[in-house]
Amino acid sequence: MIKNIMHALDERIEEMDVKYKKIVGNLAANLAATTLKVKSRYFHRIGVSGKGVLKIYDNIKGLPNHKIFYPGKSYPIIIRHSNSLSADDDARIDARGAAVRILSSETGTPILDLTLKTGNAFYARTISDFATWLVCGLPAREQHVKRVPHVRDAVWTSLRNTDSFTNLHYFSNICRLFRFEDGNEMYVKFKLRPFDENITEESGKVDPIGILPPETGAIPRDSNDKRPLLFLAEDFQRRTSQPGGVRYIFQLQFRAVPKDEITQDIALDCTNPWDETEFPYIDLGEITIDQNNTKEQTEDLEFNPFLRCNEVDVIRATSASQSASIDHGRSLIYEICQHLRNGQPLPEAWRSFIEQSDVKVDLSGCAMATTATMENKNSNELTLARTWIRIGEDGFVGSRGVVMPGVRVENGGSLGALSLAFKGEIIKSK
């Protein structure tokens, strides 16, 4: 095959094998279609944010010298809190998020973006697992977690019922690669915890009420709950405005990079947290958030998982079956959807990537379309409703009406559109 040399390539795409490209391309196209329709984020849609300072401690025990996280350094920082799926009701029991942006103290430009959430594990080990989870219905998911109960635990421990975003512990789940000044490399995971040590990881914990939560992923508020719809956002803004602001401890886990690929993949598996006895969290620094961002400033924030530097790098994958594929693949999907949401022209490599997928996406709604066309095609209404999957003979309709035609459930085969499915109740191409 001859590559098109008329446009710049994206190294993330070029590193993927054929199956990996197909899965990420179809997933990106599906989420892109949703983004064009609602002109908003897919997950963690509405949030609240503030800015402040990250102060690295003067003495960090056990950590080699690191250019970014060097003892005594300080950085401007932004934190955005949000619910995973509950766009307009904070009382719904949901996974909660904390996106962290660390900026250069000299230039004010972003150095590192980290996306953290409640729960110390994720429900999908690979991008294949993630794509399959999105498209298969609740019965298939329930059959899957019966075979891998630690995935069920990851789902339930992510859900939190809380009165404040500031009373929860947030985990990166995903590994990054640290490069130290002495040349050594280590895998790391990040964590954000409340400054108050009396607030434990059990804060807001939810007891399972079934095999898995409802298909929407968030449990509706109790009928007797009279709190305002966005009380978590209001609470965060109120606490930030008080003297001293909101305080967190920034932590990390680290371990040596295993020498063989099999052990590396096990270490990178985000469905299984690291043993804290063997790899304890260490306190890296203290964060103080004392300035609220406006609603518009919060909406304009764009966190990019691929924002990294040589000292804190994204671990690459070449196959959709590798544990690193979920971080590698989502970084590309994030950027594509952000461009579409903001009406920015898509780089040719990304446009070609979407157009070659099995999912038809109307890209006339991107920046090259007229304003009138955009207004006719897209809706600004934000809704809580998320019927994840409706399966029929003519295809299935995902969240927000994203359609992938010609797909139905059968007892065998593979997921035609995404090239993968869970064992058991499996989606198969017609």
Short mmCIF file of C-alpha atoms in Angstrom, two decimals:
data_model
loop_
_atom_site.label_atom_id
_atom_site.label_comp_id
_atom_site.label_asym_id
_atom_site.label_seq_id
_atom_site.Cartn_x
_atom_site.Cartn_y
_atom_site.Cartn_z
CA MET A 1 0.00 0.00 0.00
CA ILE A 2 1.17 3.52 -0.80
CA LYS A 3 0.70 6.13 1.91
CA ASN A 4 -0.78 9.49 1.01
CA ILE A 5 2.12 11.88 1.50
CA MET A 6 -0.01 14.96 0.83
CA HIS A 7 -1.01 15.30 4.50
CA ALA A 8 0.65 14.87 7.86
CA LEU A 9 0.24 11.48 9.49
CA ASP A 10 -0.74 10.86 13.10
CA GLU A 11 1.83 8.63 14.76
CA ARG A 12 -0.81 7.10 17.02
CA ILE A 13 -2.68 5.76 14.00
CA GLU A 14 0.45 4.61 12.20
CA GLU A 15 1.50 2.52 15.22
CA MET A 16 -1.76 0.52 15.26
CA ASP A 17 -2.21 -2.81 13.54
CA VAL A 18 -5.19 -3.31 11.20
CA LYS A 19 -7.63 -4.62 13.82
CA TYR A 20 -6.67 -1.92 16.31
CA LYS A 21 -7.28 0.77 13.67
CA LYS A 22 -10.67 -0.73 12.83
CA ILE A 23 -11.85 -0.77 16.44
CA VAL A 24 -10.62 2.73 17.27
CA GLY A 25 -11.87 4.09 13.94
CA ASN A 26 -15.38 2.74 14.48
CA LEU A 27 -15.45 3.88 18.08
CA ALA A 28 -14.22 7.35 17.11
CA ALA A 29 -16.82 7.57 14.34
CA ASN A 30 -19.65 6.57 16.68
CA LEU A 31 -18.68 9.08 19.35
CA ALA A 32 -18.02 11.70 16.66
CA ALA A 33 -21.57 11.28 15.37
CA THR A 34 -22.92 11.83 18.89
CA THR A 35 -20.66 14.84 19.39
CA LEU A 36 -21.90 16.42 16.16
CA LYS A 37 -25.49 15.87 17.23
CA VAL A 38 -25.37 17.33 20.74
CA LYS A 39 -22.26 19.54 20.44
CA SER A 40 -21.09 18.47 23.87
CA ARG A 41 -18.88 15.96 25.66
CA TYR A 42 -19.93 12.33 25.55
CA PHE A 43 -18.88 11.47 29.12
CA HIS A 44 -18.48 13.91 32.05
CA ARG A 45 -20.65 16.34 30.12
CA ILE A 46 -21.22 19.13 32.65
CA GLY A 47 -18.64 20.06 35.27
CA VAL A 48 -17.39 22.64 37.71
CA SER A 49 -13.80 23.82 37.92
CA GLY A 50 -11.36 25.98 39.80
CA LYS A 51 -7.72 26.97 39.70
CA GLY A 52 -4.95 27.16 42.23
CA VAL A 53 -1.47 25.83 42.95
CA LEU A 54 0.27 22.46 43.17
CA LYS A 55 3.18 22.62 45.60
CA ILE A 56 5.56 19.65 45.39
CA TYR A 57 6.86 18.66 48.81
CA ASP A 58 10.48 19.48 49.65
CA ASN A 59 11.20 15.91 50.66
CA ILE A 60 9.75 12.98 48.70
CA LYS A 61 10.90 9.69 50.13
CA GLY A 62 11.78 6.89 47.75
CA LEU A 63 11.30 8.80 44.49
CA PRO A 64 14.34 9.51 42.27
CA ASN A 65 14.81 13.06 41.01
CA HIS A 66 12.27 13.93 38.34
CA LYS A 67 12.38 17.03 36.15
CA ILE A 68 8.64 17.80 36.49
CA PHE A 69 7.89 16.55 39.99
CA TYR A 70 11.06 17.90 41.54
CA PRO A 71 11.11 18.68 45.29
CA GLY A 72 10.03 22.22 46.08
CA LYS A 73 8.58 23.09 42.67
CA SER A 74 5.20 24.80 42.30
CA TYR A 75 2.80 24.83 39.36
CA PRO A 76 -0.47 26.56 38.50
CA ILE A 77 -3.20 23.92 38.36
CA ILE A 78 -6.81 23.50 37.24
CA ILE A 79 -9.20 20.86 38.53
CA ARG A 80 -12.54 20.05 36.89
CA HIS A 81 -15.03 17.87 38.77
CA SER A 82 -17.91 16.13 37.03
CA ASN A 83 -20.25 13.16 36.98
CA SER A 84 -19.60 10.43 34.45
CA LEU A 85 -23.12 10.10 33.00
CA SER A 86 -25.44 12.30 35.08
CA ALA A 87 -25.50 15.51 33.11
CA ASP A 88 -28.16 17.42 35.05
CA ASP A 89 -28.72 15.77 38.44
CA ASP A 90 -25.94 15.46 41.00
CA ALA A 91 -28.10 13.26 43.24
CA ARG A 92 -27.91 10.36 40.82
CA ILE A 93 -25.46 7.75 42.06
CA ASP A 94 -22.68 7.85 39.51
CA ALA A 95 -18.95 7.68 39.01
CA ARG A 96 -17.35 11.06 39.80
CA GLY A 97 -14.40 12.56 37.99
CA ALA A 98 -11.48 14.89 38.66
CA ALA A 99 -9.58 16.10 35.60
CA VAL A 100 -6.26 17.70 36.55
CA ARG A 101 -4.29 20.13 34.38
CA ILE A 102 -0.76 21.09 35.43
CA LEU A 103 0.58 24.24 33.78
CA SER A 104 4.04 25.71 33.34
CA SER A 105 4.84 28.27 36.00
CA GLU A 106 6.84 30.23 33.41
CA THR A 107 4.58 30.25 30.35
CA GLY A 108 1.19 29.16 31.69
CA THR A 109 0.89 26.53 28.96
CA PRO A 110 -0.34 23.02 29.88
CA ILE A 111 2.34 20.48 30.78
CA LEU A 112 0.22 17.50 31.69
CA ASP A 113 -3.46 16.51 31.67
CA LEU A 114 -4.65 13.70 33.92
CA THR A 115 -8.16 12.24 34.01
CA LEU A 116 -8.99 10.63 37.36
CA LYS A 117 -12.19 9.06 38.67
CA THR A 118 -13.64 7.44 41.76
CA GLY A 119 -12.79 3.76 42.12
CA ASN A 120 -9.31 2.28 41.89
CA ALA A 121 -10.04 0.20 38.78
CA PHE A 122 -11.76 0.45 35.38
CA TYR A 123 -14.18 -2.04 33.84
CA ALA A 124 -12.31 -2.47 30.54
CA ARG A 125 -8.74 -3.73 30.22
CA THR A 126 -8.33 -2.94 26.51
CA ILE A 127 -9.89 -0.67 23.91
CA SER A 128 -11.58 -3.79 22.51
CA ASP A 129 -13.24 -4.47 25.87
CA PHE A 130 -14.29 -0.82 26.13
CA ALA A 131 -15.85 -0.76 22.66
CA THR A 132 -17.69 -4.01 23.31
CA TRP A 133 -18.99 -2.80 26.66
CA LEU A 134 -20.50 0.27 25.00
CA VAL A 135 -22.41 -1.65 22.36
CA CYS A 136 -23.62 -4.79 24.11
CA GLY A 137 -26.70 -4.67 26.33
CA LEU A 138 -26.99 -5.21 30.06
CA PRO A 139 -27.64 -8.99 29.82
CA ALA A 140 -24.38 -9.52 27.92
CA ARG A 141 -22.47 -7.37 30.42
CA GLU A 142 -23.93 -9.31 33.33
CA GLN A 143 -22.85 -12.60 31.77
CA HIS A 144 -19.38 -11.15 31.24
CA VAL A 145 -18.87 -10.00 34.84
CA LYS A 146 -20.00 -13.37 36.17
CA ARG A 147 -16.89 -14.80 34.54
CA VAL A 148 -14.65 -11.92 35.66
CA PRO A 149 -16.05 -10.74 39.02
CA HIS A 150 -13.26 -8.22 39.58
CA VAL A 151 -14.73 -6.23 36.65
CA ARG A 152 -18.07 -6.11 38.47
CA ASP A 153 -16.23 -4.81 41.52
CA ALA A 154 -14.60 -2.11 39.36
CA VAL A 155 -18.01 -0.93 38.18
CA TRP A 156 -19.61 -0.75 41.62
CA THR A 157 -16.63 0.78 43.43
CA SER A 158 -16.60 3.60 40.87
CA LEU A 159 -20.12 4.69 41.84
CA ARG A 160 -20.32 7.19 44.68
CA ASN A 161 -23.15 8.79 46.63
CA THR A 162 -21.76 11.98 48.11
CA ASP A 163 -22.55 15.47 49.38
CA SER A 164 -19.32 16.95 48.01
CA PHE A 165 -16.86 16.36 45.18
CA THR A 166 -14.15 17.31 47.68
CA ASN A 167 -14.85 14.35 49.99
CA LEU A 168 -13.85 11.64 47.52
CA HIS A 169 -10.67 9.86 46.43
CA TYR A 170 -9.86 9.93 42.69
CA PHE A 171 -7.62 7.46 40.85
CA SER A 172 -5.99 7.53 37.43
CA ASN A 173 -6.44 3.74 36.90
CA ILE A 174 -4.24 4.18 33.79
CA CYS A 175 -0.44 3.87 33.97
CA ARG A 176 1.99 6.45 32.63
CA LEU A 177 5.71 6.11 32.04
CA PHE A 178 7.99 8.21 34.25
CA ARG A 179 11.52 8.96 33.04
CA PHE A 180 13.82 10.13 35.81
CA GLU A 181 16.94 12.27 35.67
CA ASP A 182 19.16 9.23 36.34
CA GLY A 183 17.82 7.54 33.18
CA ASN A 184 15.58 5.02 34.95
CA GLU A 185 12.00 4.42 33.88
CA MET A 186 9.00 3.43 36.01
CA TYR A 187 5.29 2.87 35.65
CA VAL A 188 3.19 5.30 37.69
CA LYS A 189 -0.42 5.83 38.70
CA PHE A 190 -1.79 9.05 40.18
CA LYS A 191 -4.28 9.71 42.93
CA LEU A 192 -6.03 12.75 44.39
CA ARG A 193 -7.32 12.53 47.94
CA PRO A 194 -8.89 15.03 50.37
CA PHE A 195 -6.46 16.89 52.61
CA ASP A 196 -8.41 15.66 55.63
CA GLU A 197 -6.98 12.21 56.43
CA ASN A 198 -10.20 11.26 58.21
CA ILE A 199 -11.95 11.08 54.84
CA THR A 200 -11.12 7.56 53.72
CA GLU A 201 -11.46 5.73 50.40
CA GLU A 202 -14.77 4.36 51.70
CA SER A 203 -16.34 7.83 51.48
CA GLY A 204 -19.50 7.71 49.39
CA LYS A 205 -19.21 3.96 48.77
CA VAL A 206 -22.29 2.30 47.29
CA ASP A 207 -23.41 -1.25 48.11
CA PRO A 208 -24.32 -3.28 45.01
CA ILE A 209 -28.06 -3.73 44.47
CA GLY A 210 -27.77 -6.15 41.56
CA ILE A 211 -25.24 -7.74 39.26
CA LEU A 212 -24.62 -4.38 37.58
CA PRO A 213 -26.14 -0.88 37.75
CA PRO A 214 -28.89 0.08 35.26
CA GLU A 215 -27.98 0.46 31.58
CA THR A 216 -27.69 4.23 32.03
CA GLY A 217 -24.83 3.55 34.46
CA ALA A 218 -26.20 5.95 37.07
CA ILE A 219 -28.82 5.12 39.71
CA PRO A 220 -31.69 7.67 39.89
CA ARG A 221 -32.05 9.88 42.95
CA ASP A 222 -34.24 8.78 45.81
CA SER A 223 -37.77 10.13 45.56
CA ASN A 224 -37.37 11.77 48.98
CA ASP A 225 -34.14 13.55 48.02
CA LYS A 226 -34.94 17.27 47.80
CA ARG A 227 -31.42 18.58 47.16
CA PRO A 228 -30.96 20.96 44.19
CA LEU A 229 -30.08 19.39 40.85
CA LEU A 230 -26.51 20.73 40.79
CA PHE A 231 -25.76 20.80 44.50
CA LEU A 232 -22.29 19.23 44.05
CA ALA A 233 -21.21 22.03 41.72
CA GLU A 234 -22.62 24.64 44.08
CA ASP A 235 -20.86 23.04 47.04
CA PHE A 236 -17.50 23.06 45.24
CA GLN A 237 -17.83 26.72 44.32
CA ARG A 238 -18.81 27.63 47.86
CA ARG A 239 -15.86 25.75 49.39
CA THR A 240 -13.43 27.22 46.86
CA SER A 241 -14.57 30.76 47.78
CA GLN A 242 -13.99 30.22 51.49
CA PRO A 243 -10.69 31.26 53.15
CA GLY A 244 -8.07 28.60 52.43
CA GLY A 245 -10.03 27.20 49.49
CA VAL A 246 -10.21 23.46 48.75
CA ARG A 247 -7.17 21.34 49.57
CA TYR A 248 -6.07 17.96 48.22
CA ILE A 249 -3.05 15.71 48.54
CA PHE A 250 -1.54 14.65 45.19
CA GLN A 251 -0.18 11.10 45.35
CA LEU A 252 1.40 8.50 43.11
CA GLN A 253 2.23 4.81 42.97
CA PHE A 254 5.28 3.64 41.09
CA ARG A 255 6.92 0.38 40.14
CA ALA A 256 9.84 -0.71 37.98
CA VAL A 257 9.03 -1.49 34.37
CA PRO A 258 8.89 -5.31 34.05
CA LYS A 259 11.43 -6.79 31.68
CA ASP A 260 9.10 -9.12 29.75
CA GLU A 261 6.03 -8.13 27.73
CA ILE A 262 3.61 -10.48 29.50
CA THR A 263 4.39 -9.04 32.93
CA GLN A 264 4.28 -5.52 31.50
CA ASP A 265 0.77 -6.13 30.21
CA ILE A 266 -0.32 -7.45 33.60
CA ALA A 267 1.08 -4.35 35.28
CA LEU A 268 -0.77 -2.10 32.81
CA ASP A 269 -4.12 -3.88 33.34
CA CYS A 270 -6.39 -1.10 34.66
CA THR A 271 -9.08 -3.56 35.83
CA ASN A 272 -6.75 -4.78 38.60
CA PRO A 273 -5.36 -2.20 41.05
CA TRP A 274 -1.78 -2.61 42.21
CA ASP A 275 -1.17 -4.13 45.62
CA GLU A 276 -0.76 -1.12 47.91
CA THR A 277 1.33 -3.16 50.32
CA GLU A 278 3.90 -3.80 47.61
CA PHE A 279 3.41 -0.48 45.81
CA PRO A 280 2.19 2.06 48.37
CA TYR A 281 0.98 5.54 47.47
CA ILE A 282 3.40 8.28 48.37
CA ASP A 283 2.51 11.92 48.98
CA LEU A 284 3.90 13.99 46.12
CA GLY A 285 2.53 17.41 46.95
CA GLU A 286 -0.39 19.54 48.07
CA ILE A 287 -3.01 21.23 45.90
CA THR A 288 -4.95 24.33 46.91
CA ILE A 289 -7.87 25.48 44.73
CA ASP A 290 -8.93 29.00 45.70
CA GLN A 291 -10.36 30.53 42.51
CA ASN A 292 -13.59 29.51 40.80
CA ASN A 293 -13.81 29.34 37.03
CA THR A 294 -16.92 30.66 35.33
CA LYS A 295 -19.37 28.29 33.65
CA GLU A 296 -17.97 29.38 30.27
CA GLN A 297 -14.36 28.80 31.34
CA THR A 298 -15.26 25.35 32.59
CA GLU A 299 -17.06 24.47 29.37
CA ASP A 300 -14.08 25.64 27.29
CA LEU A 301 -11.64 23.35 29.11
CA GLU A 302 -10.29 20.60 26.87
CA PHE A 303 -8.36 17.87 28.65
CA ASN A 304 -6.13 15.86 26.36
CA PRO A 305 -4.85 12.47 27.62
CA PHE A 306 -2.15 12.60 24.93
CA LEU A 307 -0.72 15.82 26.40
CA ARG A 308 2.55 14.53 27.74
CA CYS A 309 6.27 15.19 27.82
CA ASN A 310 9.37 13.03 27.71
CA GLU A 311 9.37 12.80 31.51
CA VAL A 312 5.69 11.73 31.77
CA ASP A 313 4.79 9.74 28.67
CA VAL A 314 1.81 7.81 27.34
CA ILE A 315 2.53 4.10 27.00
CA ARG A 316 1.91 3.04 23.41
CA ALA A 317 0.20 -0.04 22.04
CA THR A 318 0.24 -1.67 18.63
CA SER A 319 -2.63 -4.11 19.21
CA ALA A 320 -6.17 -3.73 20.54
CA SER A 321 -5.53 -6.73 22.81
CA GLN A 322 -2.80 -4.94 24.77
CA SER A 323 -3.60 -3.27 28.08
CA ALA A 324 -1.98 -0.02 26.91
CA SER A 325 -4.43 0.20 23.99
CA ILE A 326 -7.15 1.88 26.03
CA ASP A 327 -5.04 4.96 26.89
CA HIS A 328 -3.37 5.11 23.49
CA GLY A 329 -6.68 4.78 21.63
CA ARG A 330 -8.78 7.11 23.76
CA SER A 331 -6.28 9.95 23.36
CA LEU A 332 -7.02 9.99 19.64
CA ILE A 333 -10.78 9.74 20.14
CA TYR A 334 -10.73 12.61 22.67
CA GLU A 335 -9.01 14.95 20.24
CA ILE A 336 -11.22 14.09 17.27
CA CYS A 337 -14.38 14.70 19.31
CA GLN A 338 -13.01 17.93 20.77
CA HIS A 339 -12.32 19.30 17.29
CA LEU A 340 -15.82 18.40 16.14
CA ARG A 341 -17.43 19.83 19.27
CA ASN A 342 -15.64 23.13 18.76
CA GLY A 343 -16.21 23.29 15.02
CA GLN A 344 -12.50 23.11 14.28
CA PRO A 345 -11.27 21.65 10.97
CA LEU A 346 -10.21 18.04 11.25
CA PRO A 347 -6.63 17.19 10.26
CA GLU A 348 -6.70 15.17 7.06
CA ALA A 349 -5.30 12.08 8.82
CA TRP A 350 -8.21 12.08 11.27
CA ARG A 351 -10.82 12.77 8.62
CA SER A 352 -9.53 9.89 6.52
CA PHE A 353 -9.46 7.67 9.61
CA ILE A 354 -13.16 8.29 10.29
CA GLU A 355 -14.21 8.03 6.65
CA GLN A 356 -12.55 4.60 6.37
CA SER A 357 -14.53 3.24 9.32
CA ASP A 358 -17.64 1.06 9.02
CA VAL A 359 -19.75 3.85 10.52
CA LYS A 360 -21.15 6.58 8.31
CA VAL A 361 -20.58 10.02 9.79
CA ASP A 362 -21.91 13.21 8.28
CA LEU A 363 -18.85 15.44 8.46
CA SER A 364 -20.71 18.32 6.86
CA GLY A 365 -21.49 19.31 10.43
CA CYS A 366 -17.85 20.11 11.17
CA ALA A 367 -16.10 23.44 10.62
CA MET A 368 -16.40 23.28 6.84
CA ALA A 369 -20.21 23.44 7.03
CA THR A 370 -22.04 26.79 7.13
CA THR A 371 -23.35 28.16 10.38
CA ALA A 372 -26.94 27.71 9.18
CA THR A 373 -26.30 24.06 8.38
CA MET A 374 -24.72 23.50 11.79
CA GLU A 375 -27.74 25.04 13.55
CA ASN A 376 -30.18 22.90 11.60
CA LYS A 377 -28.29 19.65 12.12
CA ASN A 378 -27.34 19.98 15.79
CA SER A 379 -29.19 20.47 19.04
CA ASN A 380 -27.85 22.30 22.10
CA GLU A 381 -30.22 20.58 24.48
CA LEU A 382 -28.49 18.61 27.23
CA THR A 383 -30.42 15.62 28.47
CA LEU A 384 -29.88 13.01 31.13
CA ALA A 385 -31.48 10.21 29.15
CA ARG A 386 -28.98 7.59 28.00
CA THR A 387 -30.53 4.46 26.56
CA TRP A 388 -27.27 2.73 25.81
CA ILE A 389 -28.47 0.11 23.35
CA ARG A 390 -31.64 -0.78 21.52
CA ILE A 391 -31.15 -3.93 19.46
CA GLY A 392 -33.33 -4.93 16.53
CA GLU A 393 -33.24 -6.68 13.21
CA ASP A 394 -32.25 -3.49 11.42
CA GLY A 395 -29.40 -2.59 13.74
CA PHE A 396 -28.80 -1.11 17.14
CA VAL A 397 -29.14 2.44 18.35
CA GLY A 398 -26.63 3.55 20.97
CA SER A 399 -26.60 6.48 23.35
CA ARG A 400 -27.98 9.68 21.83
CA GLY A 401 -29.26 7.87 18.78
CA VAL A 402 -25.94 6.82 17.28
CA VAL A 403 -26.76 4.14 14.74
CA MET A 404 -24.67 1.23 13.53
CA PRO A 405 -26.79 -0.66 10.97
CA GLY A 406 -26.93 -4.37 10.34
CA VAL A 407 -26.14 -5.60 13.84
CA ARG A 408 -28.10 -8.04 15.96
CA VAL A 409 -27.55 -10.39 18.91
CA GLU A 410 -26.74 -14.03 18.30
CA ASN A 411 -25.21 -16.86 20.31
CA GLY A 412 -21.88 -16.80 18.58
CA GLY A 413 -19.73 -14.85 16.18
CA SER A 414 -18.07 -11.54 16.67
CA LEU A 415 -18.99 -7.90 16.74
CA GLY A 416 -18.95 -7.06 13.04
CA ALA A 417 -18.68 -3.31 13.39
CA LEU A 418 -16.01 -3.36 16.06
CA SER A 419 -14.43 -6.74 15.40
CA LEU A 420 -14.91 -7.98 18.95
CA ALA A 421 -17.55 -9.09 21.45
CA PHE A 422 -17.82 -10.61 24.89
CA LYS A 423 -18.22 -14.35 25.06
CA GLY A 424 -21.73 -15.48 25.84
CA GLU A 425 -24.43 -13.18 24.46
CA ILE A 426 -22.57 -11.81 21.48
CA ILE A 427 -23.30 -9.23 18.84
CA LYS A 428 -22.80 -10.50 15.33
CA SER A 429 -22.82 -8.75 12.00
CA LYS A 430 -25.64 -9.76 9.65
#
